[in-house]
Amino acid sequence: MRLERPDTRGRFAGFGGQFAPETLMPALEELESEFAKAWADPEFHAELDALLRDYVGRPTPVYRAARLSDQFGLELYLKREDLAHTGAHKINNTMGQALLTQRMGKSRVIAETGAGQHGVATATACALLGQECVVYMGEKDIERQALNVHRMRMLGTEVRAVTSGAGTLKDAVSAAMRDWVASVADTHYIIGSVVGPHPFPWIVRELQKVIGEELQSQMSGKEPNRPRPDMVVACVGGGSNAMGIFYPYVGSDVELVGVEAAGYGLETGQHGASLVAGSPGVIHGSMTYLLQDDQGQILEAHSISAGLDYPGVGPEHAYFKEAGLVRYESITDDEAVAAVHLLAATEGIIPALESAHGLAWIAKEAGNLQGKVVVLNLSGRGDKDVEQITGPDE
Amino acid sequence: MLPYMTAGLPTPSHSVELFTAMANAGADGFEVGIPYADPLMDGPTIQAAGDRALEAGSGVRVGLDILEEVVSTAGKPSVVMTYVNPILRMGIDDFADRVATAGGSAVIIADLPVDEAEVFTAAFNRRGIGLVLFIAPTTTEERLERVVGANPPFIYCIADLGVTGQRATASDHIEELVARVRQKTDTPIVAGVGISSPEQANVAARVADGVIVGSALVREVLDASDAAGAAAALYSAVAAYAAAVRRTSTN
Ligand SMILES: Cc1ncc(COP(=O)(O)O)c(C=O)c1O
């Protein structure tokens, strides 16, 4: 069963909650009540909807990938979040949270980023609304997603390199939370996925579910060539694009598949598949599935895709997994890279490495999906990954 | 005067020596830190200490072994300082059993607010151990009442906004914060976070019942070239803090 809201303790049947330092708790309480008020306020929706339409470019199109459909023997549709302003679904969340920041009377914004897409989307919203913005990014990600670092700086955001741990998304989230512990009085933390302590997973889900709601009306089965989906597939890092497209379908007859990063292969232990290969525990303020050792130390994840290179996942996905509402699978680095090339060559679309995990799973599973209507959430475009994939010499 | 020290520094086998040196220098009790790789409440110094201790083979089990030795050799009341995930991984009951057999008197969990505390408090209290709860400069009256109502063995007043680490100036929150708590309860109060000079410790000790010093002491260990050097540096540092704290209790 789908839960409209987590319970009063911020739990989705045992997952979620607020494992946060006391210093942050009053801000989390304020955030919950301010968001609840805003979300019930038609004026807030009017303002957000206008921005999503005129500035972000929503609704994003649904495109029937004809050549790949033929190749796979199924009906493949792409929900084109890559065509949203800044090139990924992340902007749906940052526009809403930046407006909320304004409502709360805070003037400074911090964020973490892995692939740089959430950082760019936050920097964009802050530029638009005149807010000061600092983005934490692991040093490894600064290197492999350099294009997005340049974009953030051009948008007036300060990018702070995080050198702790492996210098990836986990370390960037930790650094942003530490900043927030000191700066909470005048600063809002725009978290980039359905992760973190309550109310973040709920807020980010509410702001991202527009993807699935649009898809429901775009593929209602009432128009020719727009059948109802049999299956919806999305990649899962923290889980926000998957949550956004799944949520309206949870509990229906539409099969939902979340695809995690298998990195070098699950058997190597070098991956980011917290739902498929992890266990329950607490990471970044939330009870959820994570990668950890037998002493409760969080392990470093690995994925070629910076956006999926994270050892945790949103708590509502942990709930979906245990309740059997969504199926979770995984795809290796090599399979994802092959899928980037496949989509580029057959449809003229270069997808983000993250989104390519979803496509790779469909390609691999195609034999079992003959004739089915399958929708892939194309969560972002791949400009940022081109240099990493082809090498600097080409 | 309550030093915080990461268990397993500089190595697990030399860790107890550091606590002994601090006891000899006048420490009244200890906060024994379980090293954790992702400590959200800690600044760069304790992060680095945790990483180094983990590399040297420390962790929750080794940390609790060190606690046991510290309690038996130094004979000072000692509390465990940790994050929540290592406890969950071990199992709350197994963890509580082990703290009790090691002789620990209470547990401090940096990422456990009163809202999530109930199951932990229950498991600890059954073994005669307490769960310490925090009050921060941001804590509302309503939250303060919930913390007091949960009956912690003592209340940890977070002296300053921000994570642990050294500060150039003393917090201007601490007096007001302690006064707010005293209005509601007689529960003992310790002050910590950012207290990193004997003068700052003196300021905190004028209002609080105990003063926790962490990063400034951990820094001494990280900078020392060997265990003997670390013990000597800690001895003189703790002696200075202990003297500064005592200056207030007699006036
Ligand atoms: C294009 C794209 N897709 C997916 C993700 C993964 O995040 P999530 O699982 O929250 O959608 C990212 C994260 O950076 C991304 O940039």
XYZ file of C-alpha atoms and ligand atoms in Angstrom:
661
model
C 0.000 0.000 0.000
C 1.157 3.498 -0.868
C 1.493 5.914 2.061
C 0.361 9.486 1.383
C 2.568 10.784 4.161
C 5.052 9.158 6.477
C 3.706 8.699 10.027
C 4.172 11.288 12.769
C 7.691 10.008 13.395
C 8.579 10.387 9.742
C 8.460 6.640 9.091
C 7.392 4.642 6.089
C 6.558 1.450 8.019
C 9.825 1.376 9.940
C 12.019 3.151 7.401
C 12.927 6.838 7.530
C 12.796 8.741 10.808
C 15.071 11.461 12.096
C 18.528 10.318 13.164
C 19.929 13.809 13.213
C 21.912 15.871 15.714
C 19.699 17.842 18.115
C 21.013 21.104 16.633
C 19.137 20.334 13.395
C 15.927 18.973 14.879
C 14.136 22.316 15.322
C 14.924 23.182 11.681
C 13.556 19.828 10.529
C 10.366 20.430 12.524
C 10.018 23.909 11.041
C 10.661 22.569 7.551
C 7.945 19.947 7.940
C 5.316 22.442 9.020
C 6.358 25.095 6.489
C 6.263 22.626 3.626
C 2.911 21.240 4.759
C 1.520 24.778 4.789
C 3.003 25.675 1.410
C 1.821 22.445 -0.152
C -1.736 23.157 0.985
C -1.558 26.712 -0.357
C -2.943 27.248 -3.888
C -0.731 30.311 -4.266
C 2.423 28.268 -3.730
C 1.269 25.751 -6.321
C 0.378 28.509 -8.772
C 3.820 30.038 -8.428
C 5.594 26.686 -8.719
C 3.448 25.463 -11.608
C 4.080 28.651 -13.572
C 7.826 28.240 -13.130
C 7.679 24.570 -14.052
C 5.763 25.381 -17.216
C 7.459 28.568 -18.444
C 10.962 28.153 -17.071
C 11.591 24.431 -16.671
C 9.601 23.426 -19.753
C 7.076 21.052 -18.230
C 5.349 18.872 -19.093
C 8.314 17.046 -20.565
C 7.468 14.990 -23.672
C 6.937 11.275 -23.923
C 8.700 9.910 -26.978
C 8.150 6.526 -28.606
C 11.594 5.160 -29.434
C 10.621 3.427 -32.668
C 13.948 1.960 -33.740
C 14.769 0.585 -30.314
C 11.226 -0.749 -29.958
C 11.749 -2.755 -33.133
C 15.151 -3.917 -32.025
C 13.890 -5.059 -28.596
C 10.515 -6.425 -29.724
C 8.593 -4.250 -27.278
C 7.023 -0.814 -27.138
C 9.635 1.510 -25.635
C 8.680 5.002 -24.546
C 11.009 7.594 -23.029
C 9.853 10.130 -20.472
C 12.106 12.992 -21.469
C 13.349 14.515 -18.213
C 16.575 15.157 -20.118
C 14.676 17.937 -21.894
C 13.844 19.780 -18.679
C 15.833 22.979 -18.134
C 19.387 22.160 -16.982
C 19.069 18.647 -18.407
C 17.690 16.443 -15.649
C 14.736 15.857 -13.329
C 16.624 17.467 -10.439
C 15.181 20.900 -11.234
C 11.649 19.773 -10.241
C 12.880 19.496 -6.669
C 15.121 22.543 -6.554
C 12.498 24.973 -7.888
C 10.094 23.882 -5.159
C 12.650 23.948 -2.366
C 14.087 27.298 -3.476
C 10.586 28.802 -3.324
C 10.177 27.223 0.105
C 13.490 28.774 1.193
C 12.087 32.144 0.220
C 8.893 31.513 2.183
C 10.898 30.541 5.268
C 12.798 33.828 5.072
C 16.174 32.157 4.660
C 18.717 33.774 2.359
C 21.405 31.142 1.935
C 21.173 27.718 0.328
C 23.513 24.758 0.534
C 23.375 21.521 -1.440
C 25.408 18.421 -2.172
C 25.908 17.004 -5.611
C 27.301 13.836 -7.166
C 26.840 14.000 -10.921
C 26.605 17.763 -10.640
C 23.022 17.790 -11.971
C 21.497 18.565 -8.599
C 24.196 21.164 -8.023
C 23.456 22.825 -11.359
C 19.702 22.684 -10.714
C 20.170 24.254 -7.268
C 22.555 26.900 -8.620
C 19.990 27.705 -11.313
C 17.077 28.107 -8.906
C 19.217 30.255 -6.620
C 20.354 32.473 -9.483
C 16.736 32.915 -10.505
C 15.570 33.797 -6.993
C 18.646 35.775 -5.937
C 19.776 33.372 -3.213
C 23.351 32.767 -2.108
C 24.356 29.190 -2.929
C 27.153 26.854 -1.839
C 27.422 23.339 -3.303
C 29.513 20.552 -1.774
C 30.987 18.095 -4.252
C 33.459 15.267 -3.764
C 36.839 15.837 -5.376
C 36.541 12.686 -7.481
C 33.207 13.905 -8.849
C 34.613 17.376 -9.519
C 37.035 15.649 -11.829
C 34.665 13.296 -13.615
C 31.792 15.810 -13.972
C 33.878 18.884 -14.751
C 31.336 20.378 -17.167
C 28.800 20.738 -14.374
C 31.362 22.388 -12.096
C 31.898 25.072 -14.732
C 28.147 25.501 -15.097
C 27.617 25.946 -11.350
C 30.366 28.546 -11.143
C 28.964 30.449 -14.105
C 25.619 30.513 -12.296
C 27.260 32.252 -9.363
C 27.500 29.273 -7.008
C 30.505 28.486 -4.864
C 31.572 24.854 -5.368
C 33.397 23.450 -2.336
C 35.561 20.386 -2.891
C 35.103 17.589 -0.349
C 38.251 15.564 0.213
C 37.099 13.185 2.963
C 36.334 9.515 2.271
C 36.370 8.571 -1.404
C 35.469 12.116 -2.444
C 32.049 11.125 -3.799
C 28.358 11.730 -3.088
C 28.294 10.240 0.423
C 31.064 12.569 1.527
C 29.372 15.551 -0.118
C 26.114 14.866 1.769
C 28.036 14.584 5.050
C 29.861 17.864 4.361
C 26.606 19.660 3.542
C 25.027 18.365 6.756
C 28.007 19.578 8.786
C 27.707 23.015 7.207
C 24.009 22.990 8.105
C 24.706 22.131 11.753
C 26.589 25.450 11.967
C 24.502 27.582 9.597
C 20.960 26.373 10.209
C 19.695 29.740 11.487
C 19.844 31.458 8.071
C 20.470 28.550 5.680
C 18.248 25.956 4.020
C 19.704 22.647 2.888
C 18.249 21.637 -0.499
C 18.907 17.930 -0.428
C 19.086 16.366 -3.880
C 17.189 13.133 -3.553
C 14.535 11.321 -1.497
C 17.136 10.728 1.224
C 18.087 12.278 4.568
C 16.058 12.742 7.742
C 12.301 13.354 7.652
C 10.787 15.526 6.168
C 13.232 15.504 3.223
C 12.218 12.169 1.653
C 8.578 13.248 1.746
C 9.216 16.763 0.404
C 11.398 15.563 -2.479
C 8.873 12.863 -3.395
C 6.034 15.383 -3.452
C 8.073 17.696 -5.697
C 9.153 14.900 -8.061
C 5.834 13.049 -8.398
C 4.919 15.508 -11.162
C 6.867 13.170 -13.480
C 4.551 10.226 -12.877
C 1.416 12.378 -12.816
C 2.272 13.785 -16.233
C 2.954 10.294 -17.524
C -0.440 9.112 -16.280
C -2.211 11.721 -18.384
C 0.185 11.404 -21.319
C -0.199 7.618 -21.475
C -3.746 7.149 -20.269
C -4.600 4.673 -23.021
C -7.272 7.027 -24.350
C -5.264 8.343 -27.286
C -3.859 6.366 -30.205
C -0.161 5.466 -29.832
C -0.317 6.365 -26.152
C -1.162 3.045 -24.451
C -1.125 2.591 -20.695
C 2.291 1.302 -19.600
C 2.760 -2.312 -18.549
C 6.030 -1.408 -16.909
C 7.902 1.707 -15.769
C 11.691 1.573 -15.345
C 13.993 4.105 -13.665
C 17.517 4.206 -12.301
C 17.972 4.484 -8.522
C 20.760 6.442 -6.879
C 19.171 8.167 -3.917
C 15.958 7.352 -5.711
C 14.300 10.671 -6.616
C 13.669 10.228 -10.330
C 12.406 6.696 -9.690
C 10.194 7.901 -6.832
C 8.872 10.721 -9.002
C 7.768 8.475 -11.845
C 6.752 5.445 -9.703
C 4.762 7.073 -6.950
C 1.476 7.656 -8.804
C 1.585 4.035 -10.030
C 2.489 2.317 -6.753
C -0.109 -0.309 -5.903
C -1.550 -0.374 -9.444
C -1.164 -3.128 -12.037
C 1.785 -1.313 -13.655
C 5.022 -3.146 -12.890
C 7.724 -0.868 -11.446
C 11.431 -1.604 -11.754
C 14.210 0.386 -10.078
C 17.714 -0.193 -11.418
C 20.715 0.287 -9.152
C 24.399 0.462 -10.010
C 26.171 -2.912 -9.965
C 29.490 -1.118 -10.619
C 32.211 -3.678 -11.340
C 29.695 -6.431 -10.513
C 27.821 -7.270 -7.308
C 30.229 -10.123 -6.584
C 33.184 -7.701 -6.412
C 31.616 -5.703 -3.591
C 32.368 -2.591 -5.666
C 28.905 -1.267 -6.475
C 26.136 1.073 -5.392
C 23.311 -1.447 -5.080
C 22.073 -0.765 -1.558
C 18.604 -2.269 -2.054
C 19.729 -5.297 -4.036
C 22.841 -6.112 -1.988
C 22.742 -4.018 1.211
C 21.064 -4.284 4.606
C 19.011 -2.000 6.885
C 20.705 0.646 8.993
C 21.041 4.401 9.375
C 22.756 6.671 6.870
C 22.490 10.454 6.661
C 19.730 10.675 9.208
C 17.464 7.972 7.867
C 16.723 4.296 8.521
C 17.018 2.580 5.176
C 19.019 0.037 3.176
C 22.732 0.767 2.938
C 26.101 -0.785 2.250
C 27.873 -1.441 5.549
C 30.403 -3.758 7.149
C 29.800 -6.092 10.097
C 30.729 -3.322 12.568
C 28.203 -0.843 11.183
C 30.697 1.296 9.274
C 29.252 2.631 6.031
C 31.136 1.295 3.016
C 32.247 3.286 -0.006
C 30.065 2.659 -3.013
C 31.372 2.354 -6.546
C 29.728 3.307 -9.808
C 31.040 4.793 -13.033
C 28.011 7.037 -12.713
C 28.569 9.717 -10.065
C 24.830 10.064 -9.463
C 24.475 6.394 -8.507
C 27.741 6.185 -6.566
C 26.047 6.276 -3.147
C 25.869 3.583 -0.419
C 22.341 4.479 0.724
C 18.896 4.959 -0.806
C 15.702 6.799 0.078
C 13.735 5.155 2.925
C 10.477 4.958 0.972
C 12.240 2.708 -1.552
C 13.310 0.476 1.349
C 9.633 0.305 2.275
C 8.611 -0.443 -1.337
C 11.180 -3.228 -1.477
C 10.037 -4.908 1.736
C 6.370 -4.494 0.841
C 7.011 -5.977 -2.611
C 5.614 -2.886 -4.348
C 8.631 -2.293 -6.589
C 11.173 -4.684 -8.054
C 14.849 -3.661 -7.773
C 17.574 -4.830 -10.144
C 21.122 -3.784 -10.976
C 23.319 -3.067 -13.996
C 27.130 -2.929 -14.250
C 29.309 -0.032 -15.402
C 30.059 -1.736 -18.704
C 26.425 -2.490 -19.444
C 25.504 1.144 -18.725
C 28.206 2.516 -21.023
C 27.036 0.204 -23.814
C 23.504 1.528 -23.326
C 24.702 5.138 -23.686
C 26.185 4.235 -27.069
C 23.084 2.283 -28.067
C 20.668 5.141 -27.428
C 22.985 7.644 -29.107
C 23.377 5.493 -32.223
C 19.775 4.354 -32.653
C 17.711 7.310 -31.401
C 20.089 10.266 -31.526
C 19.842 10.834 -27.770
C 22.890 10.836 -25.502
C 21.564 9.853 -22.065
C 23.170 10.443 -18.682
C 25.129 7.432 -17.439
C 22.616 7.217 -14.576
C 19.603 6.903 -16.894
C 21.514 4.474 -19.115
C 21.331 1.927 -16.283
C 17.577 1.757 -16.814
C 17.922 1.317 -20.554
C 20.597 -1.348 -20.113
C 18.255 -3.360 -17.912
C 15.458 -3.156 -20.499
C 17.902 -4.252 -23.222
C 19.051 -7.186 -21.129
C 15.547 -8.215 -20.117
C 13.938 -7.594 -23.527
C 13.440 -11.309 -24.193
C 11.019 -11.469 -21.275
C 9.216 -8.258 -22.185
C 8.089 -9.051 -25.744
C 5.169 -6.910 -26.858
C 4.985 -5.021 -23.559
C 4.611 -1.275 -23.212
C 7.689 -0.180 -21.283
C 8.403 3.387 -20.171
C 11.939 4.417 -19.248
C 12.434 7.533 -17.171
C 15.201 9.234 -19.120
C 16.249 11.175 -16.051
C 18.990 13.246 -17.655
C 21.072 14.014 -20.684
C 24.640 12.837 -21.067
C 26.673 15.890 -22.070
C 28.404 15.776 -18.686
C 29.559 12.183 -19.311
C 30.848 12.425 -22.867
C 34.422 13.197 -21.935
C 34.477 10.505 -19.245
C 33.161 7.870 -21.682
C 35.114 8.693 -24.826
C 38.328 9.907 -23.182
C 39.823 13.383 -23.627
C 41.567 12.629 -26.935
C 38.562 12.120 -29.166
C 36.903 17.888 33.337
C 35.899 15.138 30.924
C 38.210 14.430 27.992
C 36.848 12.883 24.803
C 39.245 10.513 23.107
C 38.736 8.263 20.097
C 39.213 4.634 21.146
C 42.070 2.997 19.296
C 44.383 6.003 19.003
C 47.224 5.959 18.262
C 46.714 2.181 17.979
C 44.321 -0.150 19.804
C 47.154 -1.597 21.910
C 48.429 1.823 23.022
C 45.043 3.447 23.504
C 44.629 2.753 27.226
C 47.984 4.446 27.965
C 46.539 7.718 26.724
C 43.545 7.454 29.034
C 45.839 6.602 31.965
C 47.941 9.695 31.288
C 44.798 11.834 31.232
C 43.557 10.254 34.487
C 46.900 11.026 36.132
C 46.638 14.622 34.918
C 43.346 15.131 36.719
C 40.583 14.020 34.353
C 37.392 13.281 36.305
C 35.937 10.849 33.797
C 36.023 9.992 30.115
C 34.072 10.045 26.949
C 35.364 7.030 25.047
C 34.704 7.615 21.346
C 33.798 4.740 19.042
C 35.466 5.606 15.723
C 32.986 6.119 12.912
C 33.709 6.764 9.249
C 30.834 9.199 8.652
C 30.483 11.298 11.795
C 27.945 14.033 11.003
C 28.463 15.924 14.260
C 32.268 15.989 13.996
C 34.691 18.397 12.394
C 37.938 17.550 10.576
C 39.974 16.634 13.680
C 37.682 13.916 15.027
C 36.942 12.753 11.475
C 40.664 12.241 10.926
C 41.001 10.523 14.307
C 38.180 8.147 13.428
C 39.707 7.287 10.078
C 43.087 6.656 11.659
C 41.651 4.493 14.440
C 39.604 2.462 11.962
C 42.692 1.912 9.829
C 44.513 0.722 12.939
C 41.797 -1.889 13.481
C 39.502 -0.146 15.940
C 35.703 -0.202 15.706
C 32.753 -0.765 17.979
C 33.985 -4.076 19.437
C 37.578 -2.977 19.952
C 36.309 0.353 21.286
C 34.225 -1.380 23.953
C 37.198 -3.583 24.911
C 39.208 -0.388 25.391
C 36.378 1.069 27.478
C 36.541 -1.964 29.752
C 40.281 -1.593 30.285
C 40.001 2.143 30.848
C 37.331 1.645 33.502
C 39.326 -1.056 35.284
C 42.744 0.623 35.159
C 41.866 4.324 35.478
C 38.838 3.755 37.674
C 37.044 6.837 36.351
C 33.409 6.954 35.323
C 33.349 6.534 31.568
C 30.671 7.036 28.979
C 30.608 5.745 25.423
C 30.277 8.232 22.593
C 29.102 6.809 19.278
C 26.803 7.156 16.283
C 23.683 5.100 15.956
C 24.544 2.720 13.115
C 27.282 0.697 14.852
C 24.809 0.061 17.707
C 22.071 -1.051 15.342
C 24.468 -3.348 13.524
C 25.564 -4.984 16.762
C 21.981 -5.067 17.992
C 20.763 -2.651 20.678
C 20.569 -5.364 23.358
C 23.971 -6.883 22.605
C 25.529 -3.428 22.592
C 23.882 -2.549 25.911
C 25.050 -5.862 27.434
C 28.603 -5.187 26.359
C 28.645 -1.607 27.669
C 27.306 -2.909 30.996
C 29.899 -5.678 31.328
C 32.641 -3.219 30.342
C 31.576 -0.960 33.201
C 30.438 2.002 31.099
C 28.020 4.264 32.920
C 26.190 5.913 30.041
C 26.018 6.234 26.264
C 26.016 9.369 24.131
C 24.737 8.979 20.565
C 25.488 12.019 18.424
C 22.767 11.393 15.839
C 20.007 10.245 18.195
C 17.552 12.978 19.201
C 14.925 12.407 21.903
C 12.401 11.622 19.148
C 14.146 8.331 18.332
C 15.478 7.588 21.818
C 12.806 5.428 23.410
C 13.966 1.947 22.430
C 17.553 2.817 23.268
C 16.690 4.293 26.659
C 14.619 1.234 27.532
C 17.352 -1.231 26.582
C 20.059 0.736 28.391
C 18.045 1.372 31.544
C 17.336 -2.336 31.932
C 21.113 -2.754 32.371
C 21.546 0.253 34.653
C 23.099 2.404 31.921
C 21.798 5.818 30.947
C 21.248 7.429 27.557
C 22.501 11.003 27.517
C 20.412 13.513 25.571
C 21.397 16.799 23.962
C 20.214 20.383 24.179
C 21.435 22.749 21.462
C 21.295 26.530 21.180
C 18.501 25.937 18.635
C 16.411 23.660 20.908
C 12.875 24.952 21.472
C 11.134 25.021 24.880
C 8.852 22.227 23.773
C 11.817 20.021 22.851
C 13.632 20.922 26.062
C 10.651 19.655 28.026
C 10.640 16.393 26.106
C 14.351 15.908 26.795
C 13.871 16.562 30.503
C 10.850 14.254 30.532
C 12.915 11.397 29.100
C 14.978 11.373 32.307
C 18.533 11.255 30.970
C 21.339 10.640 33.525
C 22.764 13.963 32.427
C 22.106 16.519 29.735
C 24.730 17.419 27.178
C 24.521 21.123 26.375
C 25.951 21.811 22.941
C 27.959 24.902 23.724
C 28.057 26.274 20.213
C 26.343 25.889 16.863
C 28.342 23.746 14.493
C 30.222 20.484 14.617
C 33.026 19.550 16.996
C 36.310 21.344 16.443
C 38.523 24.051 17.782
C 37.206 27.606 18.096
C 39.154 30.821 18.545
C 36.591 32.357 20.888
C 34.372 31.053 23.662
C 30.713 30.409 22.887
C 28.332 33.138 23.949
C 25.447 30.635 24.070
C 26.518 28.466 26.942
C 25.482 30.537 29.957
C 22.027 31.226 28.638
C 21.577 27.637 27.513
C 22.568 26.138 30.853
C 20.333 28.613 32.658
C 17.392 27.549 30.485
C 17.951 23.904 31.356
C 18.415 24.597 35.078
C 15.009 26.243 35.180
C 13.451 22.939 34.218
C 15.492 20.288 35.979
C 18.159 19.327 38.516
C 19.666 16.812 36.104
C 23.446 17.356 35.900
C 24.644 19.268 32.859
C 27.823 18.820 30.870
C 28.926 21.301 28.246
C 30.814 20.371 25.119
C 31.478 21.108 21.420
C 34.018 23.722 20.494
C 35.598 24.069 23.941
C 39.248 24.168 22.976
C 41.241 26.267 25.420
C 41.563 26.252 29.223
C 39.981 29.741 29.294
C 36.943 28.505 27.363
C 36.738 25.497 29.680
C 36.823 27.859 32.628
C 33.904 29.860 31.220
C 31.863 26.695 30.699
C 32.748 25.264 34.100
C 31.305 28.324 35.825
C 27.838 27.221 34.769
C 27.980 23.520 33.870
C 28.634 20.502 36.133
C 31.109 18.997 33.695
C 33.113 20.195 30.710
C 33.926 18.013 27.712
C 37.053 18.745 25.693
C 37.522 16.722 22.521
C 39.097 18.037 19.328
C 41.805 20.061 21.108
C 43.027 16.893 22.870
C 42.608 14.629 19.854
C 44.728 17.120 17.906
C 47.606 16.532 20.355
C 47.461 12.817 19.613
C 47.255 13.253 15.839
C 50.268 15.567 15.916
C 52.406 13.386 18.209
C 55.052 11.182 16.658
C 54.448 8.160 18.915
C 52.333 6.871 21.794
C 54.729 8.111 24.478
C 54.785 11.574 22.911
C 50.982 11.563 22.704
C 50.659 10.534 26.365
C 53.059 13.275 27.468
C 51.275 15.934 25.392
C 47.895 14.832 26.745
C 49.175 14.858 30.307
C 50.162 18.514 30.165
C 47.091 19.562 28.164
C 44.642 17.825 30.487
C 46.456 19.196 33.548
C 45.943 22.719 32.216
C 42.241 22.118 31.478
C 41.678 20.435 34.837
C 43.281 23.376 36.633
C 41.163 25.858 34.677
C 37.982 23.937 35.466
C 38.877 23.650 39.172
C 39.538 27.375 39.471
C 35.800 27.884 39.282
C 34.621 25.137 41.618
C 36.406 26.724 44.588
C 35.258 30.298 44.070
C 20.463 12.311 -14.598
C 20.424 11.705 -13.246
N 19.660 10.622 -13.041
C 19.598 10.021 -11.839
C 20.355 10.462 -10.764
C 20.283 9.698 -9.497
O 19.557 10.325 -8.488
P 18.108 9.836 -8.112
O 18.169 8.398 -7.843
O 17.785 10.643 -6.898
O 17.199 10.150 -9.235
C 21.147 11.604 -10.929
C 21.925 12.115 -9.793
O 22.796 12.897 -9.875
C 21.182 12.231 -12.197
O 21.943 13.312 -12.399
